[in-house]
XYZ file of C-alpha atoms in Angstrom:
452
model
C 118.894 103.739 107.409
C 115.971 105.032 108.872
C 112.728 103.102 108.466
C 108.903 104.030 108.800
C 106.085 101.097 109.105
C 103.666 100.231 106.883
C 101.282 97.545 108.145
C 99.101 95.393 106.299
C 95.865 93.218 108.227
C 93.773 90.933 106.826
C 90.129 90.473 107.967
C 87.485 88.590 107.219
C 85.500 91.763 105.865
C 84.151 90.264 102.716
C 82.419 87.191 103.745
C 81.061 89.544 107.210
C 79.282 91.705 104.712
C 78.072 88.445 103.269
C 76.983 87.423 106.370
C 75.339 90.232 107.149
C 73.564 90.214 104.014
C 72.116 86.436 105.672
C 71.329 88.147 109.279
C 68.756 90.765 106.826
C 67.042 88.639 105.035
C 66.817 85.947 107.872
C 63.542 86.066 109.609
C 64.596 85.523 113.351
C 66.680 88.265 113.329
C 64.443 90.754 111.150
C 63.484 92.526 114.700
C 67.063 93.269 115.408
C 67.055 96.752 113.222
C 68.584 98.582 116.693
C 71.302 96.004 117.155
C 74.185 95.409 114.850
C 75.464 91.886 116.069
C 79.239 91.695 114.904
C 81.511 88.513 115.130
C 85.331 88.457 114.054
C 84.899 85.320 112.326
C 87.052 82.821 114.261
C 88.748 80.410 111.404
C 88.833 79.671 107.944
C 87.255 82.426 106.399
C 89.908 83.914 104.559
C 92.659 82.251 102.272
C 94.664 82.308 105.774
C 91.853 82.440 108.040
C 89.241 84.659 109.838
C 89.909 86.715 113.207
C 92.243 84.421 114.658
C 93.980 83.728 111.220
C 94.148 87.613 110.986
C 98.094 88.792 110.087
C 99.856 91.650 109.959
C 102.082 93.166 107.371
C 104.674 95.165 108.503
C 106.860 97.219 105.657
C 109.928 99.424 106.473
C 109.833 102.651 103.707
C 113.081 103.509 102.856
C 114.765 106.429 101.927
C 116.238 107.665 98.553
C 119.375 109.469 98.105
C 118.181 112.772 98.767
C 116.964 111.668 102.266
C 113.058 111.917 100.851
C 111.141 109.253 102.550
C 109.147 106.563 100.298
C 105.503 106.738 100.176
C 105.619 109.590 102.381
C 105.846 107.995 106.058
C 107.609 108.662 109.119
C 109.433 106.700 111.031
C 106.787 107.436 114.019
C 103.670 106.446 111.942
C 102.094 103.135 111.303
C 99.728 102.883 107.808
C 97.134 100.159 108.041
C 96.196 98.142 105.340
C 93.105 95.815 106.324
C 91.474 93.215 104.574
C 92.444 90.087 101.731
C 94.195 92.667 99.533
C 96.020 94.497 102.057
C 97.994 91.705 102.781
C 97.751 89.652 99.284
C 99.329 92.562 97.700
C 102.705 91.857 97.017
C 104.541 94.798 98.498
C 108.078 95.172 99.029
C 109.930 95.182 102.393
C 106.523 93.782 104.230
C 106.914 91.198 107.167
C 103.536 89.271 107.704
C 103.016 88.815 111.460
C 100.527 88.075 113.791
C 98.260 90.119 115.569
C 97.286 87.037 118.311
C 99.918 86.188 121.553
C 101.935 83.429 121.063
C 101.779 82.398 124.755
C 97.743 82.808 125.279
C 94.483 83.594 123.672
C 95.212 87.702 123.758
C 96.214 89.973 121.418
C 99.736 91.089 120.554
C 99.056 94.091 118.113
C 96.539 96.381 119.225
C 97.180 98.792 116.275
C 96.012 95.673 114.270
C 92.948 94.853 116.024
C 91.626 98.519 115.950
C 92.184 98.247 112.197
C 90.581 95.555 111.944
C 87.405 96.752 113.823
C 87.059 99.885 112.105
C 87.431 98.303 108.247
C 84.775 95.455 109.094
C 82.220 98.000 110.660
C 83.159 101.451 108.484
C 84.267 99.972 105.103
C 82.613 97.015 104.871
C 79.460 97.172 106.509
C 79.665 100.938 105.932
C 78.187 101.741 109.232
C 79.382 104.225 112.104
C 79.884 101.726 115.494
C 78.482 105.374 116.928
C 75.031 103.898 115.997
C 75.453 99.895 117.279
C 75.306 98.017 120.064
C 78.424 95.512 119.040
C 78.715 91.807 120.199
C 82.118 90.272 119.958
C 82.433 86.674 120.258
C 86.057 86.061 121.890
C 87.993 83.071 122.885
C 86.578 80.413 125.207
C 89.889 81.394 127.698
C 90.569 85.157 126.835
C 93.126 86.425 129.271
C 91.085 89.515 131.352
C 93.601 91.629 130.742
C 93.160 91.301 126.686
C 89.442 91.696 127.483
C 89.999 94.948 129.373
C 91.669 96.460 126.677
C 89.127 95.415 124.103
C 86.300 97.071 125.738
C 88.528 99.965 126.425
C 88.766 100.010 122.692
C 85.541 99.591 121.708
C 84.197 102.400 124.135
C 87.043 104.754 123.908
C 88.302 104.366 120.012
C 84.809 103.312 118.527
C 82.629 104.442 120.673
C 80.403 102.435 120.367
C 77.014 103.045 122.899
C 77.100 99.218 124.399
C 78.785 95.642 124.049
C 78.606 92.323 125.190
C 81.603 89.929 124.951
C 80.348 85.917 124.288
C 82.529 83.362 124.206
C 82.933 81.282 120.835
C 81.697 78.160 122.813
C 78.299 79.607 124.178
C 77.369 80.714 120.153
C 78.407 77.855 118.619
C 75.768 76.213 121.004
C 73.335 78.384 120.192
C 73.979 78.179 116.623
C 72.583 74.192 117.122
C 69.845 75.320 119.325
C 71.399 74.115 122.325
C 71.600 75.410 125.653
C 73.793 72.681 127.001
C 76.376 70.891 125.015
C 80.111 69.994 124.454
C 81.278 72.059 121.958
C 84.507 70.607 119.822
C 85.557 73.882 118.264
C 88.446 72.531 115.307
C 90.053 75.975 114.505
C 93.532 77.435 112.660
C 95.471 78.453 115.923
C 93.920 75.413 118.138
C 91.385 73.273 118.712
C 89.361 73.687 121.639
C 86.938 71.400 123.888
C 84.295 73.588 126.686
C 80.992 72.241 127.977
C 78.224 74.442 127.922
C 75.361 74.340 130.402
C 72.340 76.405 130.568
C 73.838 78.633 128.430
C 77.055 79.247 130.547
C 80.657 78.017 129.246
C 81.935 76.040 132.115
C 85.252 77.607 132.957
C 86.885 73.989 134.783
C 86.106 71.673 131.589
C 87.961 74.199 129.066
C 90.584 72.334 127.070
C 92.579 73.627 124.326
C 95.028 71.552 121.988
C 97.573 73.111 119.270
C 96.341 71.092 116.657
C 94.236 73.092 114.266
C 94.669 74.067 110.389
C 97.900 76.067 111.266
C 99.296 73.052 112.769
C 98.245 70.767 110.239
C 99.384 73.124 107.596
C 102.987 72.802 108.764
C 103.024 68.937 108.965
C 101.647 68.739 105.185
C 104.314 71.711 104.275
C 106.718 69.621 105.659
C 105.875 66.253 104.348
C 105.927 67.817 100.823
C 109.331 69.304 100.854
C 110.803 66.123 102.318
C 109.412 64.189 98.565
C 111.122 66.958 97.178
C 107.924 69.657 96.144
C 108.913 72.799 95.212
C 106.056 75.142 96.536
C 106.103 78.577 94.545
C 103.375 80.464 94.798
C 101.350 82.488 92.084
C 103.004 85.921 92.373
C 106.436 83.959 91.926
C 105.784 83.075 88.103
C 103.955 83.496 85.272
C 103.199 80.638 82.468
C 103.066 81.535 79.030
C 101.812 79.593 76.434
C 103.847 78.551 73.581
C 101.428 76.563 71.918
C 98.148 74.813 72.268
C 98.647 73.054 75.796
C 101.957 73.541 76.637
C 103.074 76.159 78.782
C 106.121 77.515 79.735
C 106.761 78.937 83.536
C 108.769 81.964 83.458
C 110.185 83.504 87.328
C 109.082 87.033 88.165
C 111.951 88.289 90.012
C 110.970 89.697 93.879
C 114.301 90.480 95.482
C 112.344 92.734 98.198
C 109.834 90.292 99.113
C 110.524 88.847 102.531
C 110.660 85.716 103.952
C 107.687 85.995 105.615
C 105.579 87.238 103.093
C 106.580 83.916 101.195
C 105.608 81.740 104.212
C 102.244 83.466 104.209
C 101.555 82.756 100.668
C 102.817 79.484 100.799
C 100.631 78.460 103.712
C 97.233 79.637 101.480
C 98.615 77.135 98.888
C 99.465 74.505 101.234
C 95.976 74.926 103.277
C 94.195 74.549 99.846
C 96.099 71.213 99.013
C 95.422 70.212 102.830
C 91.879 70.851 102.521
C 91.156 69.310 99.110
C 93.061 66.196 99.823
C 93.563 64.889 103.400
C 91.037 63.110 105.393
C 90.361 61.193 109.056
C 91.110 57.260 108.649
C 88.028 55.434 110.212
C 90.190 53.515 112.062
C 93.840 54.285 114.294
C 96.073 55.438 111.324
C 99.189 52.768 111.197
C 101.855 54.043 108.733
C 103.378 50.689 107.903
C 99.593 49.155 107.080
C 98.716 52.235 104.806
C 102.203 52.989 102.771
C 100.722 51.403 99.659
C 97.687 53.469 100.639
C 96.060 54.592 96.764
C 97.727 57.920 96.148
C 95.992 61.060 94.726
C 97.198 63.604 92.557
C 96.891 67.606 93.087
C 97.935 70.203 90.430
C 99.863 73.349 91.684
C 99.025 77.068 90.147
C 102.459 76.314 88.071
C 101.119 73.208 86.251
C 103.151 70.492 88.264
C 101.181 67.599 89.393
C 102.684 66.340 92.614
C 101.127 62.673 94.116
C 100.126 62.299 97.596
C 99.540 59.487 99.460
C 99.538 58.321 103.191
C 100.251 61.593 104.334
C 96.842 62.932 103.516
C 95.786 60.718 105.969
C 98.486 60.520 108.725
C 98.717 64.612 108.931
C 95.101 64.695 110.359
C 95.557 61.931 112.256
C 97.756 63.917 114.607
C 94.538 65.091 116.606
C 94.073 61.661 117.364
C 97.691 60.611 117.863
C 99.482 63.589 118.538
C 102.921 61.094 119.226
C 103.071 60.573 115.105
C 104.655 64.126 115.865
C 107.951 62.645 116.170
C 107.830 60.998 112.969
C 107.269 63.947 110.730
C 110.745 65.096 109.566
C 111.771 68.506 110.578
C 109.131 69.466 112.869
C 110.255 69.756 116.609
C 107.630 68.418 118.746
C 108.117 70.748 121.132
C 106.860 73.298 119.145
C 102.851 71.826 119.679
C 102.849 71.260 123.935
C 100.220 72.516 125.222
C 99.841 70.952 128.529
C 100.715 72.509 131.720
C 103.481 69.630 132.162
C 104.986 70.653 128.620
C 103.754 66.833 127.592
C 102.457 66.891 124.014
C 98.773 67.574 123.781
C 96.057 65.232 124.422
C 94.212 63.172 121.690
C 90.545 64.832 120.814
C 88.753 62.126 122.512
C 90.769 62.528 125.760
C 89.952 65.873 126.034
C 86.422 65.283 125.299
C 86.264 62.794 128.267
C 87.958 65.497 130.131
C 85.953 67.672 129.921
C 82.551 65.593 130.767
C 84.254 63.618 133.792
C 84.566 67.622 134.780
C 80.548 68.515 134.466
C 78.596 67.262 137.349
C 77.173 63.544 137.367
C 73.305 64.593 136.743
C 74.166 66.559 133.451
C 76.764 64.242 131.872
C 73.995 61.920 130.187
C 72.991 65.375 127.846
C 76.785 65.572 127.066
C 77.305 62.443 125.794
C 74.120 62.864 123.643
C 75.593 66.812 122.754
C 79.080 66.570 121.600
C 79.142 69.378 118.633
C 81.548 69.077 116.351
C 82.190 73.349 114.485
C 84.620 74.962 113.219
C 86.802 75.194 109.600
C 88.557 72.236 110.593
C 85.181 70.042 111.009
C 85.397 70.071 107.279
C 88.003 67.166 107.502
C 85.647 64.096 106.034
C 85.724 61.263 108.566
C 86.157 63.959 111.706
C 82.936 63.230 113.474
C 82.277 59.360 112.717
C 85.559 58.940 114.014
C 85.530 61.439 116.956
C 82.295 59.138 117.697
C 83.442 56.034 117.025
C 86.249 56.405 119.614
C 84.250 58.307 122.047
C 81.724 55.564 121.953
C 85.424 52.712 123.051
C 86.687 54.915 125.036
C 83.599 56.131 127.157
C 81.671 54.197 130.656
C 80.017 50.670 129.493
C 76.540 52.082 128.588
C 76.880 55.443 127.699
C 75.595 56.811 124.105
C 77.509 59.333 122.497
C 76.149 61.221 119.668
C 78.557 63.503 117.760
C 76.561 66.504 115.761
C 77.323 69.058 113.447
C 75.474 71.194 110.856
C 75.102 69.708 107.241
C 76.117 73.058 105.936
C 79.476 73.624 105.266
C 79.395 77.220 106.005
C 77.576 77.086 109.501
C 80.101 74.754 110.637
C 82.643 77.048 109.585
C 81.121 80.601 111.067
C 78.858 78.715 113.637
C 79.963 81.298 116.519
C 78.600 84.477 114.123
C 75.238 82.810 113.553
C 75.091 81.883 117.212
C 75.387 85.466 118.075
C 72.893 86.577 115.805
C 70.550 84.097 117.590
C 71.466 85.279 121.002
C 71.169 89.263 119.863
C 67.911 88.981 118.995
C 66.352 87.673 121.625
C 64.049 89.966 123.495
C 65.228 88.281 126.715
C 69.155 88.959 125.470
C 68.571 92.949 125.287
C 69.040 93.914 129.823
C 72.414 92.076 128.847
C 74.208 94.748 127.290
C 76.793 96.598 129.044
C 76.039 100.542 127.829
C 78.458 103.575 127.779
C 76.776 104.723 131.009
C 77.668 101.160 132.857
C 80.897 101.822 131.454
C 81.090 105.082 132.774
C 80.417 104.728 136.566
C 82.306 100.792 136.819
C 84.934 100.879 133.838
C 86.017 97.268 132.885
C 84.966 95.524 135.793
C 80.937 95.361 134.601
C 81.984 93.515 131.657
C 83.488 90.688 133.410
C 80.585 90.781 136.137
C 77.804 90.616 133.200
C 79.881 89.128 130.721
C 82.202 86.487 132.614
């Protein structure tokens, strides 16, 4: 049968208009009229994530009997749909993937990421990147090859007339008012550790750990189904009312909706239970000590009320102890190594250590007083007393640690976007661009000498 593809992104459009809405009427950046400063959001932002929880749809149009193709495609021709409903809709036939590398910080889908740059800036912001200068904040360890072909993009595709590429932990700094820092960046695809000095990211102290909401997502998926939950989400049913408070849930048949499109929908329910019900223990989580640990109860879109109890708090408790791996049933630890030595990934504090024993001696005193704690994942109540608590144990005799992070739910959460609205408008900021003319005469190669 021949097929065609029909490809669905998600982006975090809607709450970058918001956003945008906040750089306007924000009086720092009120001198920035010539500048459009644009961030990919970098977690949490949509019901699946930001940027780096950005997926692809990917639908195969058939043919009818007469040989006429469905919705008009060819088999050579790729049809992007970008933003929440491109990929909420249920469509038939459509594989959710991801746009990101499995084995690194780059980008898998280029198609994808071009879609997704031209919705934000053109639909949503309904602006021509013709007429912007466009930061993008990237990954503290973006592999150059991935940056190469971004700026290729940008200047080719977009054209836009400059860039700058900043990485995620250099904004988030700046976003605290902080030119020298260790930021603790708790994402969906990782978690991430880089000091910041001066307003560099130190290369040698970046650390990166699997454990983020994606993770953390599969452990509480996977705790549920082993008590037996049946996770069905909302386009799967319908409940009709037969009387005053009682409800009957009926099945809406989807024979064509695939597997993968399921596991996307389920993981936006899942995240949502995560998120609403699991939180850091103040102290090393032991499962024996907390099985009579007071349950709470969670209501599903179908009306079931399912009870949850020491899993909400041993499923976070993984980026403290990421050995309780092995005693979540069917996860394979192996799938969450991230160190060089295929080990299983250092605890948060360890790599916060790591990364200040890697700083020289006459700075580490401001990084034990500038551990910031961002990202969607900071949301987790208990994350920073106890990220604190066992920094403070685990640290030299003496030394004070102070674990920060903003009050505001959302600045934790986009910290890296307000940080580059911070850094674009700075008078001093504006000789960093790299413009189409630097482009021009030195091709990729500026961007990593002005941008490294």
């Amino acid at each position: 049968m021949d097929t065609a593809l029909l490809t669905a992104v998600t982006s975090s459009a809607r709450v970058q208009a918001a956003l945008l809405q906040r750089r306007i009427d924000t009086a720092y950046l009120r001198d920035t009229r010539d500048v459009f400063e644009w961030h990919m959001l970098d977690a949490d932002c949509l019901p699946l994530g930001g940027w780096d929880r950005a997926s692809v749809g990917v639908v195969q149009a058939t043919h009818d009997a007469n040989g006429m193709e469905i919705d008009g495609l060819t088999a050579s021709k790729r049809k992007l749909y970008v933003g929440q409903l491109g990929v909420n809709y249920k469509r038939d036939h459509m594989e959710v993937v991801s746009p990101w590398s499995t084995s690194d910080d780059g980008y898998a889908d280029w198609d994808a990421v071009e879609g997704l740059c031209d919705h934000a800036i053109r639909e949503r912001l309904r602006s021509d990147p013709k007429d912007f200068a466009i930061m993008m904040a990237e990954a503290n360890a973006t592999p150059k090859p991935s940056r190469d072909r971004l700026v290729e993009l940008l200047f080719e595709k977009l054209r836009v007339p400059a860039i700058f590429l900043a990485k995620n932990a250099v904004l988030s700094a700046f976003a605290t008012a902080r030119q020298t820092a260790i930021i603790v960046d708790a994402g969906y695809r990782s978690t991430t550790v880089a000091a910041v000095h001066d307003g560099y990211a130190l290369t040698k102290t970046f650390a990166k750990s699997p454990f983020g909401g994606q993770a953390l997502n599969t452990l509480m998926q996977k705790a549920l189904e082993v008590k037996g939950v049946v996770l069905r989400p909302r386009y799967t049913f319908k409940r009709r009312e037969l009387s005053p408070g009682e409800w009957k849930v009926e099945e809406v048949p989807s024979p064509l909706v695939t597997p993968s499109f399921k596991a996307y929908q389920v993981e936006a329910l899942v995240s949502d239970i995560r998120e609403a019900l699991c939180k850091v223990n103040d102290v090393m989580f032991d499962e024996v000590a907390n099985a009579n640990l007071l349950t709470t109860s969670y209501e599903l879109p179908d009306g079931t009320e399912i009870i949850v109890g020491s899993d909400r708090l041993k499923v976070p408790e993984v980026l403290f102890q990421p050995r309780l791996l092995s005693t979540f049933t069917l996860i394979n630890p192996d799938t969450f190594t991230a160190r060089p030595d295929g080990s299983v990934a250092a605890p948060l504090p360890e790599m916060v250590m790591e990364a200040i024993t890697k700083c020289d001696v006459d700075v580490r005193k401001d990084m034990y007083q500038g551990v910031v704690l961002t990202g969607g994942l900071s949301l987790t109540g208990g994350l920073r007393d106890r990220l604190e608590k066992e920094l403070t144990e685990q640290g030299p005799s003496g030394a004070r640690f102070k674990v920060t992070m903003a009050a505001n739910p959302t600045e934790r959460r986009f910290s890296t976007w307000l940080g580059g609205s911070i850094l674009a408008s700075l008078g001093s900021f504006q000789q960093m661009w790299v413009s189409r003319k630097e482009y021009d005469e030195h091709g990729t190669v500026i961007v990593h000498r002005k941008a490294p």
